mmCIF file of C-alpha atoms in Angstrom:
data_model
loop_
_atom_site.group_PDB
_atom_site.id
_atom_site.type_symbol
_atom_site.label_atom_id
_atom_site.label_comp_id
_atom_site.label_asym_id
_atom_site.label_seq_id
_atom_site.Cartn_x
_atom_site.Cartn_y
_atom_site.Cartn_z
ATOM 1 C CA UNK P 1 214.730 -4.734 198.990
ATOM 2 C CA UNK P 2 211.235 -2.828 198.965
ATOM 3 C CA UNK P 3 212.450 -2.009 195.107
ATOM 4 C CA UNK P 4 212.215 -6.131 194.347
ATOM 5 C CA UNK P 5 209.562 -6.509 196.316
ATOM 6 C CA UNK P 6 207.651 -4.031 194.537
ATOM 7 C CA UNK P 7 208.783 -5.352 190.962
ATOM 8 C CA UNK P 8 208.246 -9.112 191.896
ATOM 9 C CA UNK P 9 204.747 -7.938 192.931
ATOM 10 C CA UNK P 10 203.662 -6.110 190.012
ATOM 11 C CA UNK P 11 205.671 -9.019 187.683
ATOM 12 C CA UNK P 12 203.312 -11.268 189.973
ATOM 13 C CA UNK P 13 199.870 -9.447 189.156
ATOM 14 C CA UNK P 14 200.142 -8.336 185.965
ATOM 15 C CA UNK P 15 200.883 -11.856 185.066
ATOM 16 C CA UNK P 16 197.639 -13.079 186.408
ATOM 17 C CA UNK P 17 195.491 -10.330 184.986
ATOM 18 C CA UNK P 18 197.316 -11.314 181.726
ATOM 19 C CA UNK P 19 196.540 -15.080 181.922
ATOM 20 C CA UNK P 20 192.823 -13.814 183.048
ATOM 21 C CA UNK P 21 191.847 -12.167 180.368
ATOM 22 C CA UNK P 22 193.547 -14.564 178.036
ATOM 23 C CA UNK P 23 191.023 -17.315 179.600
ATOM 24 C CA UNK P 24 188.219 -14.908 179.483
ATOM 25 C CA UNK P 25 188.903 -14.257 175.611
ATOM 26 C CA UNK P 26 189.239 -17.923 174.897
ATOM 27 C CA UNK P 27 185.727 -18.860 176.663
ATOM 28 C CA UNK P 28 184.267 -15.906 174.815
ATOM 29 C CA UNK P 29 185.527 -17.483 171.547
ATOM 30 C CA UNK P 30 184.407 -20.948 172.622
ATOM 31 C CA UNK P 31 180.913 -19.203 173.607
ATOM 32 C CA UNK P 32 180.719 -17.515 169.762
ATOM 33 C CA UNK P 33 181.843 -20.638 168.089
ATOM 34 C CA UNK P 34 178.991 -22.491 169.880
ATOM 35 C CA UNK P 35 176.155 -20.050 169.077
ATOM 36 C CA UNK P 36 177.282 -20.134 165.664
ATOM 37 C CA UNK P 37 176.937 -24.185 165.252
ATOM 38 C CA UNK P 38 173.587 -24.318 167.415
ATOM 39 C CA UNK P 39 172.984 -21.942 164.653
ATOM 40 C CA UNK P 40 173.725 -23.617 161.518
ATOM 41 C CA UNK P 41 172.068 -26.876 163.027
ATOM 42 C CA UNK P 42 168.573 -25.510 164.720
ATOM 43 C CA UNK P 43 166.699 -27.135 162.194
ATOM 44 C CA UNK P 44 167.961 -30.821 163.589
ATOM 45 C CA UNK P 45 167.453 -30.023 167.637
ATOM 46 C CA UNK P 46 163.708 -28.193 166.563
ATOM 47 C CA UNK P 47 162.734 -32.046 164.944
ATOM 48 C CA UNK P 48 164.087 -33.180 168.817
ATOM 49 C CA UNK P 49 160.507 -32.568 169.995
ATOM 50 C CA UNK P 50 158.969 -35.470 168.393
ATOM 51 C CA UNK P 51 161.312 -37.794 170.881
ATOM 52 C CA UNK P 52 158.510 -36.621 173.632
ATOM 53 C CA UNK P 53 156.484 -39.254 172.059
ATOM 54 C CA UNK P 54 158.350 -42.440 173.459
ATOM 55 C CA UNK P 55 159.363 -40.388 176.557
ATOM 56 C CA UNK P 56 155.329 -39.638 177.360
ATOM 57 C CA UNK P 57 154.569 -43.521 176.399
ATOM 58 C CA UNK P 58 157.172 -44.916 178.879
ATOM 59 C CA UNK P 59 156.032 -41.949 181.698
ATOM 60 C CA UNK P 60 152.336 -43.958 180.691
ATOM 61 C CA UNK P 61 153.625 -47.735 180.619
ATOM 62 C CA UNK P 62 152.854 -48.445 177.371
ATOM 63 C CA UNK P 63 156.329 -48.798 177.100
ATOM 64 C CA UNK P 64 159.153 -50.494 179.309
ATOM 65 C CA UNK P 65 161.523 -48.479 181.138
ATOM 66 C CA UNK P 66 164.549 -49.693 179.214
ATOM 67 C CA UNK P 67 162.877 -48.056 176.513
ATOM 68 C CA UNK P 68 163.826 -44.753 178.121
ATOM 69 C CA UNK P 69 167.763 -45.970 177.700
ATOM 70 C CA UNK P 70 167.524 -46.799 174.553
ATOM 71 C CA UNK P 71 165.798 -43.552 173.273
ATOM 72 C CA UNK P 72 168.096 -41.409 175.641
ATOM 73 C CA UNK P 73 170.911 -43.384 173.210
ATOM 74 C CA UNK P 74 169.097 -42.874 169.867
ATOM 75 C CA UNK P 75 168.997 -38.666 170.933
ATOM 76 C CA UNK P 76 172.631 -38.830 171.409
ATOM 77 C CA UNK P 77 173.454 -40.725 168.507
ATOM 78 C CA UNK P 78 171.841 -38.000 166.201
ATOM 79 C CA UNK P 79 173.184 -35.285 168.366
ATOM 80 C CA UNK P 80 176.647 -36.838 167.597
ATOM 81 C CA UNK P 81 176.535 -37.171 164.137
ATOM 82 C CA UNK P 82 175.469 -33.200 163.756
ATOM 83 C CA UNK P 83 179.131 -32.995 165.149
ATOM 84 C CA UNK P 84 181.460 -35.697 164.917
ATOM 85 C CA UNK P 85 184.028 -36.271 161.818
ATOM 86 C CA UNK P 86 184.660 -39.657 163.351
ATOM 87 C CA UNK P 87 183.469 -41.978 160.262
ATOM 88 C CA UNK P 88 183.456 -45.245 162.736
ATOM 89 C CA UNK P 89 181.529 -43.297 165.361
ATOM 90 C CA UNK P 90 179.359 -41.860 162.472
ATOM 91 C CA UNK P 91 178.949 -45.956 161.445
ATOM 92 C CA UNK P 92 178.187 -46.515 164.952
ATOM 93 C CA UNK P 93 175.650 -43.800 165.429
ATOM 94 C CA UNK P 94 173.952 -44.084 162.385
ATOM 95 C CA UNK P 95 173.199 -48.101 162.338
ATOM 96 C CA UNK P 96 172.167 -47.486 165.960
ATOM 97 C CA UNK P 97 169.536 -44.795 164.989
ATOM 98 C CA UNK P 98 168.384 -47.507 162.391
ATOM 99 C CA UNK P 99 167.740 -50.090 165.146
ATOM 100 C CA UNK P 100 166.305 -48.131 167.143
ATOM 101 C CA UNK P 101 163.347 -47.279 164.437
ATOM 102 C CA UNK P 102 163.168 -50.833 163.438
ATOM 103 C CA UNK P 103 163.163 -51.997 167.017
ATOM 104 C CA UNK P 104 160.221 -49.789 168.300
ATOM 105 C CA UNK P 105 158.333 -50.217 165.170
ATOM 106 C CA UNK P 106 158.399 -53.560 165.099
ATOM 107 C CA UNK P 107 158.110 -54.583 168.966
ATOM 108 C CA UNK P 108 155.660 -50.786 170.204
ATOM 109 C CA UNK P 109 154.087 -49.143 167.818
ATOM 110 C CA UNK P 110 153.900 -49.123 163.927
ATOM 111 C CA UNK P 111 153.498 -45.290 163.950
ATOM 112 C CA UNK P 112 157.541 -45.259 164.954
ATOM 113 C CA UNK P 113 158.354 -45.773 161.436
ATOM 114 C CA UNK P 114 157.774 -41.693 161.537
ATOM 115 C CA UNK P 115 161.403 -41.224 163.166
ATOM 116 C CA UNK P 116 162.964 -42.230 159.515
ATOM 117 C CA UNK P 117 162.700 -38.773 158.745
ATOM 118 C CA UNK P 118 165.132 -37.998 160.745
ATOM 119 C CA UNK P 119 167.268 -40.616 158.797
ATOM 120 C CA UNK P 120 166.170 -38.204 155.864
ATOM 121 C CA UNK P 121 166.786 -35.435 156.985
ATOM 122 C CA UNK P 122 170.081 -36.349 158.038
ATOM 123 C CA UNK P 123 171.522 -37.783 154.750
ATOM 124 C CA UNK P 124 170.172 -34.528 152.785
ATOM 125 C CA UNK P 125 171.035 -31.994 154.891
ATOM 126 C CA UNK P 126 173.942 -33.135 157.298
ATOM 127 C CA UNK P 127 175.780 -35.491 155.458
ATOM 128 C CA UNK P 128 174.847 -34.817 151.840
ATOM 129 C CA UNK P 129 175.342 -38.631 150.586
ATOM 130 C CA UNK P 130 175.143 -39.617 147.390
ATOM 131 C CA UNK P 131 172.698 -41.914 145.990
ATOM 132 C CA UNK P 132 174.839 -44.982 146.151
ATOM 133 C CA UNK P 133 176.665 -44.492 150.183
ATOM 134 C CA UNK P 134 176.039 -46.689 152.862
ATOM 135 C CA UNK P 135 173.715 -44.685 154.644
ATOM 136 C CA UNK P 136 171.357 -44.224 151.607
ATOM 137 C CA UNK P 137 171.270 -47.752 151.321
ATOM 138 C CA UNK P 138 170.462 -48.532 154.261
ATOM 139 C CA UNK P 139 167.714 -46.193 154.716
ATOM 140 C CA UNK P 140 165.847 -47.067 151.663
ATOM 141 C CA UNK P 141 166.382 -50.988 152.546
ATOM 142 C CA UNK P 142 165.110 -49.936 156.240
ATOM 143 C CA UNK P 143 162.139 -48.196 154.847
ATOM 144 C CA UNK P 144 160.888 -50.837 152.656
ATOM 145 C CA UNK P 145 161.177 -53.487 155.070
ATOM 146 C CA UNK P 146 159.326 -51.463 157.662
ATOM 147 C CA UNK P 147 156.713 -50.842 154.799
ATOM 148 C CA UNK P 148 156.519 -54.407 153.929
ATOM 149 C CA UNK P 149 156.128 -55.477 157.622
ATOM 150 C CA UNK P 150 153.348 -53.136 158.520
ATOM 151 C CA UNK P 151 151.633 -54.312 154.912
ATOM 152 C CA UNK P 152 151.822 -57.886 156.224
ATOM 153 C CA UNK P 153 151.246 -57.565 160.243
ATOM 154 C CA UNK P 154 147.734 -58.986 160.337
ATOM 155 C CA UNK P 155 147.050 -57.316 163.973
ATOM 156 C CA UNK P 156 146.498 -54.207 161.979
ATOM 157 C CA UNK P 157 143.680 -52.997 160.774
ATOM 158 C CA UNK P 158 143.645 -51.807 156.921
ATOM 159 C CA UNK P 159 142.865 -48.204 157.726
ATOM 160 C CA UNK P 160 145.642 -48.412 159.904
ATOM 161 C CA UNK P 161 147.786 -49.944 157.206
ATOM 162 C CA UNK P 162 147.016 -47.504 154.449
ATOM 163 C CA UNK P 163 147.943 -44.763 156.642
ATOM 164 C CA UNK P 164 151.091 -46.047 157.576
ATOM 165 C CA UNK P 165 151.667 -46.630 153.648
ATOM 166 C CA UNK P 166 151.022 -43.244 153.219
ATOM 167 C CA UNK P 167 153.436 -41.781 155.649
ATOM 168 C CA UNK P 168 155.908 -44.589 154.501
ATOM 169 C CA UNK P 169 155.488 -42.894 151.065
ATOM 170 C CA UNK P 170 155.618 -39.086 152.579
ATOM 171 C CA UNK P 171 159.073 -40.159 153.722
ATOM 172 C CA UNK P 172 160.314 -41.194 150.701
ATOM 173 C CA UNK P 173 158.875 -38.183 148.959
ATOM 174 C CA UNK P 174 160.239 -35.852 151.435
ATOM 175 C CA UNK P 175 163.726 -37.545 151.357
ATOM 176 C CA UNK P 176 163.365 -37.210 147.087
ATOM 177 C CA UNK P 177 162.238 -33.657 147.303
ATOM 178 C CA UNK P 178 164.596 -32.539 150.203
ATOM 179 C CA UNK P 179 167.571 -33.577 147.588
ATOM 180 C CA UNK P 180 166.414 -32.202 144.676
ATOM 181 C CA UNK P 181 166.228 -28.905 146.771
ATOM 182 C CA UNK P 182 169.299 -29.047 147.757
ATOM 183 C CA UNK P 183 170.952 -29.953 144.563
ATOM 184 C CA UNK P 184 169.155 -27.048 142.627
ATOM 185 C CA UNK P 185 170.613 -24.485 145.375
ATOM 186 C CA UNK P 186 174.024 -26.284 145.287
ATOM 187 C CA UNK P 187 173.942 -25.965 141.628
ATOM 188 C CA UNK P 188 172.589 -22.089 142.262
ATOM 189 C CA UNK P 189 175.488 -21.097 144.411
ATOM 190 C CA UNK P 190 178.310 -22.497 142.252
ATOM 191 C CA UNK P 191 176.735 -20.542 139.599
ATOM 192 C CA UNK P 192 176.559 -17.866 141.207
ATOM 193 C CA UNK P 193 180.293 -18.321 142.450
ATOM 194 C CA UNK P 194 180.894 -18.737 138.901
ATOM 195 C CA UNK P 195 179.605 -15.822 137.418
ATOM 196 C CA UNK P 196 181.357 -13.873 140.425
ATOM 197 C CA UNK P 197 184.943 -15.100 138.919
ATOM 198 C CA UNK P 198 183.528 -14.003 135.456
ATOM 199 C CA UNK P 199 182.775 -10.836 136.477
ATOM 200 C CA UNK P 200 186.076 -10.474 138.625
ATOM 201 C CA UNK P 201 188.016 -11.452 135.702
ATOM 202 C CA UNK P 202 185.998 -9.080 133.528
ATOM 203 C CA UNK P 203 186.344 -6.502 135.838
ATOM 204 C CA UNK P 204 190.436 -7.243 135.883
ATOM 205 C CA UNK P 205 190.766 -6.631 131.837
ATOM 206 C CA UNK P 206 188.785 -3.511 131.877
ATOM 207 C CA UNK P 207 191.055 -2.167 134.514
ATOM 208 C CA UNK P 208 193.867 -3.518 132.234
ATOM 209 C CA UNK P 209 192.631 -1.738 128.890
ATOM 210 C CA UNK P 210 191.884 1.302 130.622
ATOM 211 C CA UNK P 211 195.503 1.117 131.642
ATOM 212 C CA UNK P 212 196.938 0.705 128.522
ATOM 213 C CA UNK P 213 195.088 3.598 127.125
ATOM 214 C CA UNK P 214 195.692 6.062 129.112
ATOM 215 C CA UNK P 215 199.026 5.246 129.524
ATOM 216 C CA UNK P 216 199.203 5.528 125.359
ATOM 217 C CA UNK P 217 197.285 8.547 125.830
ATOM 218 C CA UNK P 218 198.521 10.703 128.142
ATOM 219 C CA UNK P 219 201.690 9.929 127.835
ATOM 220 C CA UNK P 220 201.979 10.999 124.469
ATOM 221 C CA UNK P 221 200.112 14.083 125.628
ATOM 222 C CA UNK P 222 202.545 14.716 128.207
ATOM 223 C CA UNK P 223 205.646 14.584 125.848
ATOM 224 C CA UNK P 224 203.485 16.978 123.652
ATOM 225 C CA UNK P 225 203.077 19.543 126.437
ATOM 226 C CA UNK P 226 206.758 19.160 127.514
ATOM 227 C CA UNK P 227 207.810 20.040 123.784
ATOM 228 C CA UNK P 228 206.003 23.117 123.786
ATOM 229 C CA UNK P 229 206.378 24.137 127.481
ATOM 230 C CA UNK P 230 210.190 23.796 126.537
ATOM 231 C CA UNK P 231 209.303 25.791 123.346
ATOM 232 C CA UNK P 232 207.397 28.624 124.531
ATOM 233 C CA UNK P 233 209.920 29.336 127.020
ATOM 234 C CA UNK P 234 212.833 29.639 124.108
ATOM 235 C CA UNK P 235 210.766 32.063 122.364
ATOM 236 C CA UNK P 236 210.077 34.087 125.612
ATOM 237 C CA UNK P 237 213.434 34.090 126.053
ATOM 238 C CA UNK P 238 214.070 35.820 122.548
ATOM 239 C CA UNK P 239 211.618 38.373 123.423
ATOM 240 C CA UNK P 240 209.151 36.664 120.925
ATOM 241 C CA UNK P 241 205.915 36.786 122.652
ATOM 242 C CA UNK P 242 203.784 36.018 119.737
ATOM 243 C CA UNK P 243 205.403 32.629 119.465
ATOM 244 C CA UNK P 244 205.375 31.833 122.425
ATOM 245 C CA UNK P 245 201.149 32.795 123.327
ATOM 246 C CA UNK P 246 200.866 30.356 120.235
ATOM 247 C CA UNK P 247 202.716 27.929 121.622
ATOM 248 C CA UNK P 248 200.578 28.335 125.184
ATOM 249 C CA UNK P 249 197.285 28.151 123.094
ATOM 250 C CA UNK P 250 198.333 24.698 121.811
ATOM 251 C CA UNK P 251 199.260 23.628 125.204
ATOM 252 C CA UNK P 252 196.022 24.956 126.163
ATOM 253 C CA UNK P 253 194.157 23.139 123.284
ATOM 254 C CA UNK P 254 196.084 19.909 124.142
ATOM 255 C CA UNK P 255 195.001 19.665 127.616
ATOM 256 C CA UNK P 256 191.056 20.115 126.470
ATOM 257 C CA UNK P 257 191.572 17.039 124.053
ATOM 258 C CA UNK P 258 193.030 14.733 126.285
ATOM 259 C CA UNK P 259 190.652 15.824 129.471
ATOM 260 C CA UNK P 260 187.955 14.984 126.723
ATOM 261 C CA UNK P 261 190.201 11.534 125.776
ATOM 262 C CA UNK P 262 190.290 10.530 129.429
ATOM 263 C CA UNK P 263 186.732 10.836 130.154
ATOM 264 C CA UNK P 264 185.714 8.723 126.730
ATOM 265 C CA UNK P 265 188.022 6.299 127.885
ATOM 266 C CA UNK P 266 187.111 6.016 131.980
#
């Protein structure tokens, strides 16, 4: 009894300390695989900090409190699409994120046309769309209507429209400049990966000659050496020891040339 007892016990611990450190590995993976996308994706939560500005205006009243909701929903809507393969959710996020900008823009403050380069930043370096997707679309149809608006909103003054225009433009140029970047590193790397598959396969035939020479090589070298090994001893058997040191020279001449073959050819 105090035998099974003793078994079921141990059976009962080591169990747990086995399912333990199983969940303490799996957090620590979870932990690692965390750090490592906060990582690749810093760059998006440091631009975060300019959502302070709608946060400080509603904290002021400039701005209703709803305002707070909706900006709460625009951060998570950018968070998600850092993150989520979902291409309706992406849909959802992103057209969200435009009405947001439009909306506060057009109803606050002209000088939230700004938050498009987040829109920019997004389609270079998140998503890297193509000239002709959806979200490029949009965001160049969204700009240009914002432009267009604060061009034609007579409460503004013109100093206040021109530098609007010019951050309007920034944007653009940014957005432009941001995906030439990237393209010319894109294009860097798969040259580089290129030339590394070049010089693998380059690498591969050298091994392959060197192969075949030596193998012609010293191979017939060996045979040689056998021959005369086999030789010498015949003559030392019949007592003929000049023969046979003749026969030991050569052997000893044939290993200098190929030692001296092997190097020219490594």
């Amino acid at each position: 009894m105090v035998y099974e007892f003793s078994c079921k016990l141990f059976l009962k611990y080591s169990t747990f300390d086995t399912i333990m450190v199983s969940l303490k590995n799996k957090e620590t993976n979870m932990h690692k695989k965390l750090l490592n996308l906060l990582k690749r994706k810093y760059g998006f939560y440091l631009s975060l900090v300019f959502f302070i500005f709608p946060i400080a205006y509603i904290l002021d009243g400039s701005y209703p409190k709803y305002v707070l909701f909706l900006t709460i929903l625009a951060i998570i809507s950018y968070i998600g699409m850092l993150y989520t393969k979902n291409k309706a959710l992406i849909f959802i996020e992103w057209f969200y994120l435009i009405a947001f900008i439009s909306y506060t823009t057009i109803v606050f403050n002209p000088m939230n046309i700004l938050f498009s380069f987040y829109l920019s930043n997004l389609l270079v370096w998140n998503f890297q769309d193509k000239y002709y997707t959806y979200r490029t679309i949009s965001f160049f149809i969204t700009i240009n209507c914002l432009t267009l608006y604060i061009i034609a909103n007579p409460t503004l003054r013109i100093g206040d429209k021109i530098v609007l225009f010019i951050f309007c433009s920034m944007c653009i140029i940014t957005y432009f400049s941001q995906k030439y970047s990237y393209e010319r590193n894109k294009l860097k790397n798969e040259r580089l990966k290129h030339n590394e598959h070049i010089n693998l396969l380059l690498a591969e035939n050298e091994r392959n000659r060197i192969g075949r020479d030596l193998h012609d090589s010293i191979g017939h070298t060996f045979v040689m050496l056998k021959l005369k090994a086999e030789l010498a001893e015949k003559y030392l058997d019949k007592n003929n020891i000049e023969a046979a040191k003749k026969e030991l020279q050569e052997i000893s001449e044939i290993s200098s040339t190929s030692m001296t073959e092997t190097r020219s050819i490594i």
